[in-house]
PDB file of N, CA and C in Angstrom:
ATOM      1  N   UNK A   1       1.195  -8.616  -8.662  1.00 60.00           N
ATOM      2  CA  UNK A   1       1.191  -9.640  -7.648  1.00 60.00           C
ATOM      3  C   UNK A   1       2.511 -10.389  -7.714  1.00 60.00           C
ATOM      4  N   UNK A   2       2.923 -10.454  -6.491  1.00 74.00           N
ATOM      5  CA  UNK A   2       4.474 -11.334  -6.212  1.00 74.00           C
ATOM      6  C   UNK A   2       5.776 -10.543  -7.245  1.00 74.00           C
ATOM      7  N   UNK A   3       5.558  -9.444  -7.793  1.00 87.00           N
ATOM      8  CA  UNK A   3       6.477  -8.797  -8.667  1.00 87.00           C
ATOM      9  C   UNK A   3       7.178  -7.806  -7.536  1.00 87.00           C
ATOM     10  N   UNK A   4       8.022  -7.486  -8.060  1.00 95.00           N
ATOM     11  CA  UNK A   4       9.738  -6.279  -7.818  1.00 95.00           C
ATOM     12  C   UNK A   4       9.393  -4.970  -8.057  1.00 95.00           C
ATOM     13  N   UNK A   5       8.305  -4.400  -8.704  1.00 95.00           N
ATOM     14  CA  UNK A   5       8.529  -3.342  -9.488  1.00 95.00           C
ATOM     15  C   UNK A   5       9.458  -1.842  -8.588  1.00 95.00           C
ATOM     16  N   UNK A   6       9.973  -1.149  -9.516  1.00 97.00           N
ATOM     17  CA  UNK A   6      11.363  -0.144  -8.994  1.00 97.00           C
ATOM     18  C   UNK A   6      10.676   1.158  -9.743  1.00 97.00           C
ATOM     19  N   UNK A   7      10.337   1.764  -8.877  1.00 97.00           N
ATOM     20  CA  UNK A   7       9.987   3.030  -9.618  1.00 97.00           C
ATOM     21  C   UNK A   7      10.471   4.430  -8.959  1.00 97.00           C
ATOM     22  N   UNK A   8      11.271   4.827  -9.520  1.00 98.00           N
ATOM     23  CA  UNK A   8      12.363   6.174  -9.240  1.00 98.00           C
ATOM     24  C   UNK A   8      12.158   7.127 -10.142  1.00 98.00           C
ATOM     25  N   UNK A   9      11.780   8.172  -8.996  1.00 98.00           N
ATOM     26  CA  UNK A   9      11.587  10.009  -9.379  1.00 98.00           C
ATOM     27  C   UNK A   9       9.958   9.685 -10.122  1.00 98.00           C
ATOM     28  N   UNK A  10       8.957   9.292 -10.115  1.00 98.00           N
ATOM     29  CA  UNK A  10       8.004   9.199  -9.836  1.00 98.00           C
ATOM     30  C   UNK A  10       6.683   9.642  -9.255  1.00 98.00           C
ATOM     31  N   UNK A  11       5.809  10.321 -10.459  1.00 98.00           N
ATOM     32  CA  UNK A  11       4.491  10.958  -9.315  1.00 98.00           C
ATOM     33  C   UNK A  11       3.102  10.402  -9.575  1.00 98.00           C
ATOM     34  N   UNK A  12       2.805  10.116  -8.392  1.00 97.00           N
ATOM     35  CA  UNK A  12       1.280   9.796  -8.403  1.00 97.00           C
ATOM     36  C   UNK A  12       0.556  10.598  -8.074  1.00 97.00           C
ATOM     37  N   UNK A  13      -0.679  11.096  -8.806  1.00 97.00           N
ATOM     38  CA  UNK A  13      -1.309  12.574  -8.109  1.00 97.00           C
ATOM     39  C   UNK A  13      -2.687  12.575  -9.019  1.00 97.00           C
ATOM     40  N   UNK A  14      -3.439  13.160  -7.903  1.00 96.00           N
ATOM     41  CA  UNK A  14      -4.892  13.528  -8.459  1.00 96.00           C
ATOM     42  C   UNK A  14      -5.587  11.911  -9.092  1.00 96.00           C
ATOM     43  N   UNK A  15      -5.309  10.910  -8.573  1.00 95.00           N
ATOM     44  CA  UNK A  15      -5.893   9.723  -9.158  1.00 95.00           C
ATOM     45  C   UNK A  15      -7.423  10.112  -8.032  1.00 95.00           C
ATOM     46  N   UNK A  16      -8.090   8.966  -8.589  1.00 94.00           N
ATOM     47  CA  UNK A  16      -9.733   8.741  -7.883  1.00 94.00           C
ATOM     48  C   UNK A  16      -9.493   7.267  -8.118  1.00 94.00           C
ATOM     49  N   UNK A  17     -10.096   6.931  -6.787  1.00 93.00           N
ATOM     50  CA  UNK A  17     -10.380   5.145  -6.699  1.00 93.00           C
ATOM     51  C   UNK A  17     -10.987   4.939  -6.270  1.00 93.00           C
ATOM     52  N   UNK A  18     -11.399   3.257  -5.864  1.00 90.00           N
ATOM     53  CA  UNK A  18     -12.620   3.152  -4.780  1.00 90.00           C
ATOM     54  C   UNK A  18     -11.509   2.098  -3.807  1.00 90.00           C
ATOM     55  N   UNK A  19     -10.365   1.441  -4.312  1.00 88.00           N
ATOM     56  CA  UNK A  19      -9.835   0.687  -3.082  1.00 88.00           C
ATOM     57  C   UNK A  19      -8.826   1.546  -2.529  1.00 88.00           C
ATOM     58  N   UNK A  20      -8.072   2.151  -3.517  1.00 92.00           N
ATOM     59  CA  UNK A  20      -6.323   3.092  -3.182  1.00 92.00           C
ATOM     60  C   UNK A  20      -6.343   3.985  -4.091  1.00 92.00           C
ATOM     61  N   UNK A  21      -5.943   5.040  -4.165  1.00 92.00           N
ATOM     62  CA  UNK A  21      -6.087   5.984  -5.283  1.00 92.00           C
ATOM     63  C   UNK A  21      -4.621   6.056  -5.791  1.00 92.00           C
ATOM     64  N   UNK A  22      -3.519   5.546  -5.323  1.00 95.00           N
ATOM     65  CA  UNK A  22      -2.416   5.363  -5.766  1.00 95.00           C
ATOM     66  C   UNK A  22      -1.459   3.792  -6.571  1.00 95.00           C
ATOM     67  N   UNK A  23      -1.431   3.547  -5.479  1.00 95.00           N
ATOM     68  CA  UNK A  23      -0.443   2.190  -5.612  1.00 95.00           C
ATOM     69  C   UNK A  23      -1.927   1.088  -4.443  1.00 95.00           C
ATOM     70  N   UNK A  24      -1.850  -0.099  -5.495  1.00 94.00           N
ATOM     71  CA  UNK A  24      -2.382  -1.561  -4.435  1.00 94.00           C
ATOM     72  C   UNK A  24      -0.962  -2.459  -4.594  1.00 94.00           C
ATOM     73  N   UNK A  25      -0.550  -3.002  -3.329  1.00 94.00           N
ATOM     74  CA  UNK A  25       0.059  -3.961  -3.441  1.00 94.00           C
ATOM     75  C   UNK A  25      -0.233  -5.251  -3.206  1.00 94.00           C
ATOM     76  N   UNK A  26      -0.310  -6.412  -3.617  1.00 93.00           N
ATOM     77  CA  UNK A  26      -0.662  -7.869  -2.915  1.00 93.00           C
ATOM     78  C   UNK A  26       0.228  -9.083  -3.590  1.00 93.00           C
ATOM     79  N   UNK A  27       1.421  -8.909  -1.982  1.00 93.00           N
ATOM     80  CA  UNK A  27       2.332  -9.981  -1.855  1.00 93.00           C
ATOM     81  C   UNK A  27       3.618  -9.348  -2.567  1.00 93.00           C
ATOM     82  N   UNK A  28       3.762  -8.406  -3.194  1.00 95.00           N
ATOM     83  CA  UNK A  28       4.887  -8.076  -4.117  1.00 95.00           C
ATOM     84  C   UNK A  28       5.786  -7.129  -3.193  1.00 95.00           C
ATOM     85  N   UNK A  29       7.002  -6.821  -3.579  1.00 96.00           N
ATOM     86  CA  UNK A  29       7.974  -5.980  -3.109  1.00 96.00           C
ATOM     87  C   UNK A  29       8.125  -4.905  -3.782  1.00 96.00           C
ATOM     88  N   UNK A  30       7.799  -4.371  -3.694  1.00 97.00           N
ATOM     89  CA  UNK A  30       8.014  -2.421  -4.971  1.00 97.00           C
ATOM     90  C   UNK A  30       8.741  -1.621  -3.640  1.00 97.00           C
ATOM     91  N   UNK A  31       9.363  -1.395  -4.816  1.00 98.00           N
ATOM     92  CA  UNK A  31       9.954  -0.012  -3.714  1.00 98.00           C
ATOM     93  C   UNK A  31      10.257   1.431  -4.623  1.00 98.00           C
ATOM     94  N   UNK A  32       9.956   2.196  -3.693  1.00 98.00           N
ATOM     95  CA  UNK A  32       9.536   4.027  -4.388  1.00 98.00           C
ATOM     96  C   UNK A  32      10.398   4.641  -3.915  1.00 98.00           C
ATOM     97  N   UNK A  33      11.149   5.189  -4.799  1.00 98.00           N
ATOM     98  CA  UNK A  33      12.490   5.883  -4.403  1.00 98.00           C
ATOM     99  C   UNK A  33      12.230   7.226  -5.054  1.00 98.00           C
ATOM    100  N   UNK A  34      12.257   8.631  -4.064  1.00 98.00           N
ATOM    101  CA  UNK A  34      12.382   9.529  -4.724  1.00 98.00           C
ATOM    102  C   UNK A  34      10.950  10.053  -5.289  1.00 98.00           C
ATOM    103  N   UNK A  35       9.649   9.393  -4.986  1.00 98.00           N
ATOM    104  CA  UNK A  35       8.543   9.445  -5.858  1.00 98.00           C
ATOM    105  C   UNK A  35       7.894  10.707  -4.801  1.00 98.00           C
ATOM    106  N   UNK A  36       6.374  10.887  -5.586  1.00 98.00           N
ATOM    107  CA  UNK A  36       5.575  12.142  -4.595  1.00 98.00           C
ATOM    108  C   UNK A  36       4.445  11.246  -5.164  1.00 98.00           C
ATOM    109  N   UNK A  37       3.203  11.457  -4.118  1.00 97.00           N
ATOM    110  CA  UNK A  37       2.159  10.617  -4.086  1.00 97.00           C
ATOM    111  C   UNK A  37       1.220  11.819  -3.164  1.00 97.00           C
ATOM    112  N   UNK A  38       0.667  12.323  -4.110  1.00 96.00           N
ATOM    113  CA  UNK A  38      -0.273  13.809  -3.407  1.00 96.00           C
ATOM    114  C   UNK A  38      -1.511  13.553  -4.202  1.00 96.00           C
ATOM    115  N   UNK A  39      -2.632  14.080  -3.934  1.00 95.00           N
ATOM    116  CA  UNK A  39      -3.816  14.578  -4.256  1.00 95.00           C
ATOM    117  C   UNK A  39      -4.223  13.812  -4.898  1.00 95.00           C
ATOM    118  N   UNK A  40      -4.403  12.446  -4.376  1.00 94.00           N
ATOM    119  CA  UNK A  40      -5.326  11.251  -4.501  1.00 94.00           C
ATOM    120  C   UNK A  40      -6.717  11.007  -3.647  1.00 94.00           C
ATOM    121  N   UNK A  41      -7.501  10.572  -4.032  1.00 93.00           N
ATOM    122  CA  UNK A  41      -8.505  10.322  -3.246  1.00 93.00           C
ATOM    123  C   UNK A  41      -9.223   9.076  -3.315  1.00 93.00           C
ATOM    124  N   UNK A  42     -10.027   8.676  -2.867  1.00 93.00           N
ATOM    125  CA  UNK A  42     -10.405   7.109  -2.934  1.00 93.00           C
ATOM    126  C   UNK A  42     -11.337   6.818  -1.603  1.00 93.00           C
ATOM    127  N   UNK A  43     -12.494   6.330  -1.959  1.00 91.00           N
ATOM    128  CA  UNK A  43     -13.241   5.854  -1.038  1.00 91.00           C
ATOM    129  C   UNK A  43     -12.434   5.182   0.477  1.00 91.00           C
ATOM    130  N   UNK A  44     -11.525   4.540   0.065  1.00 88.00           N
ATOM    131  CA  UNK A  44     -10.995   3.312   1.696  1.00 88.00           C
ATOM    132  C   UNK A  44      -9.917   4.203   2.009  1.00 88.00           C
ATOM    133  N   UNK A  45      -8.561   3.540   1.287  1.00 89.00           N
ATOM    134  CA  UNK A  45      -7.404   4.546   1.460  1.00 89.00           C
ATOM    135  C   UNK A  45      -7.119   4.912   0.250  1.00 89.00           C
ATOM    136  N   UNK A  46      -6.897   6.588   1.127  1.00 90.00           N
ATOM    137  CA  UNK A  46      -6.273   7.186   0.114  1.00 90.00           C
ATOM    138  C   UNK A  46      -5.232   7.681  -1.051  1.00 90.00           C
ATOM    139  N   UNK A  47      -4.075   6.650  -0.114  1.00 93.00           N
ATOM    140  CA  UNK A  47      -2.576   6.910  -1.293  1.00 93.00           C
ATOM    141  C   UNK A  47      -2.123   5.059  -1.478  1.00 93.00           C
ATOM    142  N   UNK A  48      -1.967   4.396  -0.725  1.00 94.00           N
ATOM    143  CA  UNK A  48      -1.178   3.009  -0.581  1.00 94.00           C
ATOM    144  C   UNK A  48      -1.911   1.821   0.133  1.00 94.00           C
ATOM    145  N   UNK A  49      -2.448   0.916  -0.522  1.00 93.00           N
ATOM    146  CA  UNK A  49      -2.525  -0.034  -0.371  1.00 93.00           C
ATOM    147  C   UNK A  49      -1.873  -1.631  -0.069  1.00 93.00           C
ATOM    148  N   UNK A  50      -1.243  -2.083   0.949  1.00 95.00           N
ATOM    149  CA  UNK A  50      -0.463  -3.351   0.747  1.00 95.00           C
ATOM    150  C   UNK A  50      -0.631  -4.139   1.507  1.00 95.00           C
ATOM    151  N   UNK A  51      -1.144  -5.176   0.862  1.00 94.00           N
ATOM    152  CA  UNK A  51      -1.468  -6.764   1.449  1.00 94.00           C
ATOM    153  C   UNK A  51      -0.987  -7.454   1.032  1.00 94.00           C
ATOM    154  N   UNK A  52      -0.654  -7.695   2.664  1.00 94.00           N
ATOM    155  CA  UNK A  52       0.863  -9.481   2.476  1.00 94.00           C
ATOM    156  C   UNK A  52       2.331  -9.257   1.511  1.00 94.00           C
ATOM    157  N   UNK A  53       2.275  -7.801   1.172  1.00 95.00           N
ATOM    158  CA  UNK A  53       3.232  -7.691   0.438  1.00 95.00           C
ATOM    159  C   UNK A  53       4.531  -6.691   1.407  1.00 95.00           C
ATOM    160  N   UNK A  54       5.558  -6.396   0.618  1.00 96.00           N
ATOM    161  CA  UNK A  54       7.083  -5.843   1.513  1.00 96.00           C
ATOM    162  C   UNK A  54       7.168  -4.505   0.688  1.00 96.00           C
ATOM    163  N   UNK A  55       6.356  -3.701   1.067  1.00 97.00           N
ATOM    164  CA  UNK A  55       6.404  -1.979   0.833  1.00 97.00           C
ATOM    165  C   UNK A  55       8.053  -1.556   1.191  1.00 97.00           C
ATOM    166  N   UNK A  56       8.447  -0.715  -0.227  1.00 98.00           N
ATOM    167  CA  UNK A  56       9.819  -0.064   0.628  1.00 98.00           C
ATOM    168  C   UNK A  56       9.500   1.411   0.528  1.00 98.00           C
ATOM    169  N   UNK A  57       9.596   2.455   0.522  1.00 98.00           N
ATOM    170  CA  UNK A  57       9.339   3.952   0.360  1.00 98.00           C
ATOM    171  C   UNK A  57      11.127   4.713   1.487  1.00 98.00           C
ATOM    172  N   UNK A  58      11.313   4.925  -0.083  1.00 98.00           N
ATOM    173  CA  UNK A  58      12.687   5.886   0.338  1.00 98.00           C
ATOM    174  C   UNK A  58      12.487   7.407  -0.278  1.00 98.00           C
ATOM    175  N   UNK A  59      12.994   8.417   0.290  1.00 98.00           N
ATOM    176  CA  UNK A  59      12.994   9.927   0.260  1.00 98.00           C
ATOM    177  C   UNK A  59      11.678  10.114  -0.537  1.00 98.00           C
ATOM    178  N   UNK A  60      10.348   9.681  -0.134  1.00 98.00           N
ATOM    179  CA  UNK A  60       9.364   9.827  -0.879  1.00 98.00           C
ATOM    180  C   UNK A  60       8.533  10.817  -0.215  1.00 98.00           C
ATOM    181  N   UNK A  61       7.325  11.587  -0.777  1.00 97.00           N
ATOM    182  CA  UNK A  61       6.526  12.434   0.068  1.00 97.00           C
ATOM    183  C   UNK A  61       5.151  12.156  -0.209  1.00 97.00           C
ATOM    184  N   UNK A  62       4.482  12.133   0.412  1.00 96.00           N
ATOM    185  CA  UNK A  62       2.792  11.633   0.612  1.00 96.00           C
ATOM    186  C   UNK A  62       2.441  12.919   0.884  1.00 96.00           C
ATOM    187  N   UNK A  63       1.587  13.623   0.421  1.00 95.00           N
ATOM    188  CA  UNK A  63       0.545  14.952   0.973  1.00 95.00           C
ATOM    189  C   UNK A  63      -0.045  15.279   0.298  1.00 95.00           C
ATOM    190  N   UNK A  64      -1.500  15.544   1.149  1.00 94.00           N
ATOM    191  CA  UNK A  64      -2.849  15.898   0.171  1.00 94.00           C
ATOM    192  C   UNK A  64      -3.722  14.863  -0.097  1.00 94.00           C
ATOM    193  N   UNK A  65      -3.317  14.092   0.295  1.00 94.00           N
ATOM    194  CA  UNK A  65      -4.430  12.906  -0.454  1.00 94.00           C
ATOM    195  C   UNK A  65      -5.501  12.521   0.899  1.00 94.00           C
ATOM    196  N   UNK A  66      -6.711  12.124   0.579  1.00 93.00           N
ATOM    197  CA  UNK A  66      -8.264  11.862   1.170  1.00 93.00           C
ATOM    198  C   UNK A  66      -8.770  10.854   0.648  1.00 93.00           C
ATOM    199  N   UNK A  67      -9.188  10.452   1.832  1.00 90.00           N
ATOM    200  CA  UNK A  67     -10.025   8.958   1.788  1.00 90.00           C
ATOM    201  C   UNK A  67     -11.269   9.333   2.754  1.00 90.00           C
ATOM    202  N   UNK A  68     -12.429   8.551   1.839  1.00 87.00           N
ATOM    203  CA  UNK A  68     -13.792   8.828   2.106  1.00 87.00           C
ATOM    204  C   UNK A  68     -13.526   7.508   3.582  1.00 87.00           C
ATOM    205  N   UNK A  69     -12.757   6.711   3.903  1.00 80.00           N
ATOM    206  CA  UNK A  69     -13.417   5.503   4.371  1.00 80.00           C
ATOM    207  C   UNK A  69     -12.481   5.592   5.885  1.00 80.00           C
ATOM    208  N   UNK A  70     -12.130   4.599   6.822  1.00 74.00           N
ATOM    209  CA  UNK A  70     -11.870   4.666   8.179  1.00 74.00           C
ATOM    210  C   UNK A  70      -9.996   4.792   7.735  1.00 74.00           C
ATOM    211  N   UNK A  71      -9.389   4.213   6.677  1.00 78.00           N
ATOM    212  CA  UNK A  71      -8.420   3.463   6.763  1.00 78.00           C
ATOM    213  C   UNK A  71      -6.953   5.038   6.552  1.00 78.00           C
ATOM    214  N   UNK A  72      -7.224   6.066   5.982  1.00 83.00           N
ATOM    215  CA  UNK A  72      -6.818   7.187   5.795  1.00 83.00           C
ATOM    216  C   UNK A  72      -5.504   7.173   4.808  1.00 83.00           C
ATOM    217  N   UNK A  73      -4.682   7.883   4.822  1.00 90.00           N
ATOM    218  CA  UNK A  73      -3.355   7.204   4.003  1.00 90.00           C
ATOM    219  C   UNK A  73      -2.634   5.927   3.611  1.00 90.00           C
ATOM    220  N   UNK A  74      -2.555   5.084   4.218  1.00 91.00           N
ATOM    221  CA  UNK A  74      -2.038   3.909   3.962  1.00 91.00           C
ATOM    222  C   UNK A  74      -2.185   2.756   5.024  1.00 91.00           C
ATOM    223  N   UNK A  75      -2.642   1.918   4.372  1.00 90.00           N
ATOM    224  CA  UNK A  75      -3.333   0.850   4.625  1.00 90.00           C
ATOM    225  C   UNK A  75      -2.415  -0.860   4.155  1.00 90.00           C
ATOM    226  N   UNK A  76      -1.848  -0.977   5.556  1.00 93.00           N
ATOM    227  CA  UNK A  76      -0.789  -2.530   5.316  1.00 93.00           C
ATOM    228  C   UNK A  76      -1.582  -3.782   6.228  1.00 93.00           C
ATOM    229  N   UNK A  77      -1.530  -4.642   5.366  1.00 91.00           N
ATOM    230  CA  UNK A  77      -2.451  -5.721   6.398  1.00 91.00           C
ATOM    231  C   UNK A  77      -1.934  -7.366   5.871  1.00 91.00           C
ATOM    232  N   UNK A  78      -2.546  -8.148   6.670  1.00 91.00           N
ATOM    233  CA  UNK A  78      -1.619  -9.375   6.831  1.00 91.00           C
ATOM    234  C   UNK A  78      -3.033 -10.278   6.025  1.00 91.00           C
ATOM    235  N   UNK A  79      -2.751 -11.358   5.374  1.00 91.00           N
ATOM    236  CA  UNK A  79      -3.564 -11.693   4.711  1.00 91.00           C
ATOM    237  C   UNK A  79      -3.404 -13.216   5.246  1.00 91.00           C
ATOM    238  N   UNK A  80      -4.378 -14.093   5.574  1.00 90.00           N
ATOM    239  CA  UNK A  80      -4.876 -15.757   5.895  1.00 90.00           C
ATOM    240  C   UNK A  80      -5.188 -16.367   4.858  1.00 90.00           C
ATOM    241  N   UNK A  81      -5.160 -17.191   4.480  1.00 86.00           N
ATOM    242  CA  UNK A  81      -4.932 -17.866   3.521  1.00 86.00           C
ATOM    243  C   UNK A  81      -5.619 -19.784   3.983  1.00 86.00           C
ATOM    244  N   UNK A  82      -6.947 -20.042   3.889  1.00 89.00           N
ATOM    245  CA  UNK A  82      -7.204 -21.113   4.770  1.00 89.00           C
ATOM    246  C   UNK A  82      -7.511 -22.698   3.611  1.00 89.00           C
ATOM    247  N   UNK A  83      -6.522 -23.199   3.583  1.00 87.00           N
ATOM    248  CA  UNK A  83      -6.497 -24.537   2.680  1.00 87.00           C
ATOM    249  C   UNK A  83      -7.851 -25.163   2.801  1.00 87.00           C
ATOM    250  N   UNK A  84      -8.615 -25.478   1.827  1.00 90.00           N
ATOM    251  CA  UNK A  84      -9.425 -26.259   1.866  1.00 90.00           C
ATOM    252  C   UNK A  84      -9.404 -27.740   2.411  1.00 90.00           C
ATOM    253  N   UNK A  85      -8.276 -28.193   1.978  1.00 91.00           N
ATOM    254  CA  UNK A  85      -7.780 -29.273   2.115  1.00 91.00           C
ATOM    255  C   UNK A  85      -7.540 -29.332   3.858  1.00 91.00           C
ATOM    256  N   UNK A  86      -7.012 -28.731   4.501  1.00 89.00           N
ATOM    257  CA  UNK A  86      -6.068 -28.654   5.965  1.00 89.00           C
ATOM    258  C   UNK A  86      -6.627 -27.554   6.453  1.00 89.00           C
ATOM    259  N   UNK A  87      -7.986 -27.228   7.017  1.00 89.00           N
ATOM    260  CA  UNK A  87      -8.468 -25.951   6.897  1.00 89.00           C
ATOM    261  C   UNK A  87      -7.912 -25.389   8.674  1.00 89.00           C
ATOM    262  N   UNK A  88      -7.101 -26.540   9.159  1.00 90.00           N
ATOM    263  CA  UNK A  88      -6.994 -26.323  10.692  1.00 90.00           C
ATOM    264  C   UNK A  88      -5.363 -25.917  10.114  1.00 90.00           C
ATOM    265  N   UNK A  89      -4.709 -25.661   9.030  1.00 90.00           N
ATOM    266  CA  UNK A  89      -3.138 -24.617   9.320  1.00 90.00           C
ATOM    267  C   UNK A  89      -3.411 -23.851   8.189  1.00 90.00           C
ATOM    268  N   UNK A  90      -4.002 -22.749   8.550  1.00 90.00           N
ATOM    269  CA  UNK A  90      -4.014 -21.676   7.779  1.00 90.00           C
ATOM    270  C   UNK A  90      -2.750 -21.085   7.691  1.00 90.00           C
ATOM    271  N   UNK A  91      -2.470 -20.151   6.302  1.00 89.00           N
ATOM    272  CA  UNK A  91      -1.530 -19.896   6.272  1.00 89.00           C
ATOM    273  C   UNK A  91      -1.520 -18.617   6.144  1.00 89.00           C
ATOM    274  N   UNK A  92      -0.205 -17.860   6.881  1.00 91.00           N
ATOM    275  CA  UNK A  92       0.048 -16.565   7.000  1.00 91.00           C
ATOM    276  C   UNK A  92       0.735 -15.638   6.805  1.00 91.00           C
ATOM    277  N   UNK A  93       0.556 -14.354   5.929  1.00 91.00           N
ATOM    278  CA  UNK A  93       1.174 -13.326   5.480  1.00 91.00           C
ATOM    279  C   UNK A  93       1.174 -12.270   5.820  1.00 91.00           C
ATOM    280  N   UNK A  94       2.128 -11.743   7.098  1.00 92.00           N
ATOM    281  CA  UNK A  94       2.373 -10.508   7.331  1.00 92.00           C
ATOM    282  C   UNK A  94       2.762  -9.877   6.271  1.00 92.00           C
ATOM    283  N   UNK A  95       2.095  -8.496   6.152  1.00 94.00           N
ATOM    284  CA  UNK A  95       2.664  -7.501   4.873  1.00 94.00           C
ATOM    285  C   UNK A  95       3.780  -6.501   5.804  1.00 94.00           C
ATOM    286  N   UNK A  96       4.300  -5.519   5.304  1.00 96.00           N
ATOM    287  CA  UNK A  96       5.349  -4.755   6.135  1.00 96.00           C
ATOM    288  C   UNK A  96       5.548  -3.932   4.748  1.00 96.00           C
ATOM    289  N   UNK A  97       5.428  -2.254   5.702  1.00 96.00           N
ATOM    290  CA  UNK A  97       6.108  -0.697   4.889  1.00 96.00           C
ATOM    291  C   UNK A  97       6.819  -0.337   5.579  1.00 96.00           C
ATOM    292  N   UNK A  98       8.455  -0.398   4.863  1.00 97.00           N
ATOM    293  CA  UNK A  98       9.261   0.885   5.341  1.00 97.00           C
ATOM    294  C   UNK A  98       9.347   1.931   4.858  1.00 97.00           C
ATOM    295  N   UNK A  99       9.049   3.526   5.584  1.00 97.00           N
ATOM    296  CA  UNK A  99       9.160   4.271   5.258  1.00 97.00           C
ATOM    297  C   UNK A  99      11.141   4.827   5.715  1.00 97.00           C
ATOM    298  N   UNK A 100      11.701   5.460   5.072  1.00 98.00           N
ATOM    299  CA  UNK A 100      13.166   5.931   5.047  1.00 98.00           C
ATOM    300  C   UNK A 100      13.191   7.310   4.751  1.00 98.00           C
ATOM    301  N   UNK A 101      13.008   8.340   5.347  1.00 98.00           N
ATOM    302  CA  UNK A 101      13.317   9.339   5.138  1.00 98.00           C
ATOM    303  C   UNK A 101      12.537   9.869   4.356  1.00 98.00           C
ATOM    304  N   UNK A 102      11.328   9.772   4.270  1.00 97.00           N
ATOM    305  CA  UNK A 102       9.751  10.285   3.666  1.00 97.00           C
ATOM    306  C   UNK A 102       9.096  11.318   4.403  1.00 97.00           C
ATOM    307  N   UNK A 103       8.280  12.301   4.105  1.00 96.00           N
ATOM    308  CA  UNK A 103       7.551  13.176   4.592  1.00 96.00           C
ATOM    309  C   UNK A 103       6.000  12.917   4.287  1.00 96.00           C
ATOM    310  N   UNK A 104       5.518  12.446   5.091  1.00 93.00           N
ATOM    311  CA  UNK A 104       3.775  11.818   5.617  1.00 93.00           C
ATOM    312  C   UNK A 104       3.037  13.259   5.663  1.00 93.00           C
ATOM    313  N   UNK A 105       2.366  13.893   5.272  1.00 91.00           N
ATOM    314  CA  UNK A 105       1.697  15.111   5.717  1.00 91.00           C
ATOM    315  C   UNK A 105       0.218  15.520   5.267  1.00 91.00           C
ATOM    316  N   UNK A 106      -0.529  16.517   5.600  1.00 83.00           N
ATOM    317  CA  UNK A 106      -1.425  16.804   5.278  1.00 83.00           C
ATOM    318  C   UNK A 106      -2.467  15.692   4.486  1.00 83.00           C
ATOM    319  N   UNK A 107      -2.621  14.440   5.410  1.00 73.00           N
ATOM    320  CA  UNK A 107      -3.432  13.951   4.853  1.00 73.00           C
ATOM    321  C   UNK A 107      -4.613  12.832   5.821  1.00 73.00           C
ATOM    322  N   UNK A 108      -5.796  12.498   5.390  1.00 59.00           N
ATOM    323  CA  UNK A 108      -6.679  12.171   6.188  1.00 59.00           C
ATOM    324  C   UNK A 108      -6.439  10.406   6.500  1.00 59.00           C
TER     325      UNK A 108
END
């Protein structure tokens, strides 16, 4: 959470989950350079998870991986945040993935 992490030449594969079978992000910046992320599976989504956080994915490849649930490979979403205190200015976090020259394939 709210961390940098840098992970280069990198494989994620054959994990089982019930939220992401790969990577969850929430609020943090990681970026995957060079990594492969195949033959994961997981009830929701199946490879990447990121909420409210700044996904980077450079020359990376996704394929093979299955998800039992609606959300399929990767799953980015904006997270509300509602003050108890001030419950009328909620606060808001667009998440955002760039993909750069990645290959997305064979996956549900």
């Amino acid at each position: 959470q709210y961390g940098k992490p840098i992970c280069n030449n990198c494989i994620f594969s054959y994990n089982n989950a019930y939220k992401a079978g790969a990577i969850i992000n929430y609020y943090g910046k990681p970026e995957l350079n060079n990594c492969i992320i195949s033959g994961n599976r997981a009830y929701s989504i199946s490879a990447i998870s990121n909420v409210a956080g700044n996904l980077k994915a450079i020359n990376c490849t996704l394929t093979g991986n299955y998800s039992q649930g609606l959300y399929g490979v990767v799953l980015n979403r904006t997270s509300i945040y509602i003050p108890e205190d001030e419950p009328e200015s909620p606060v808001i976090r667009r998440g955002s993935i760039d993909f750069l020259n990645c290959i997305i394939w064979n996956g549900e």
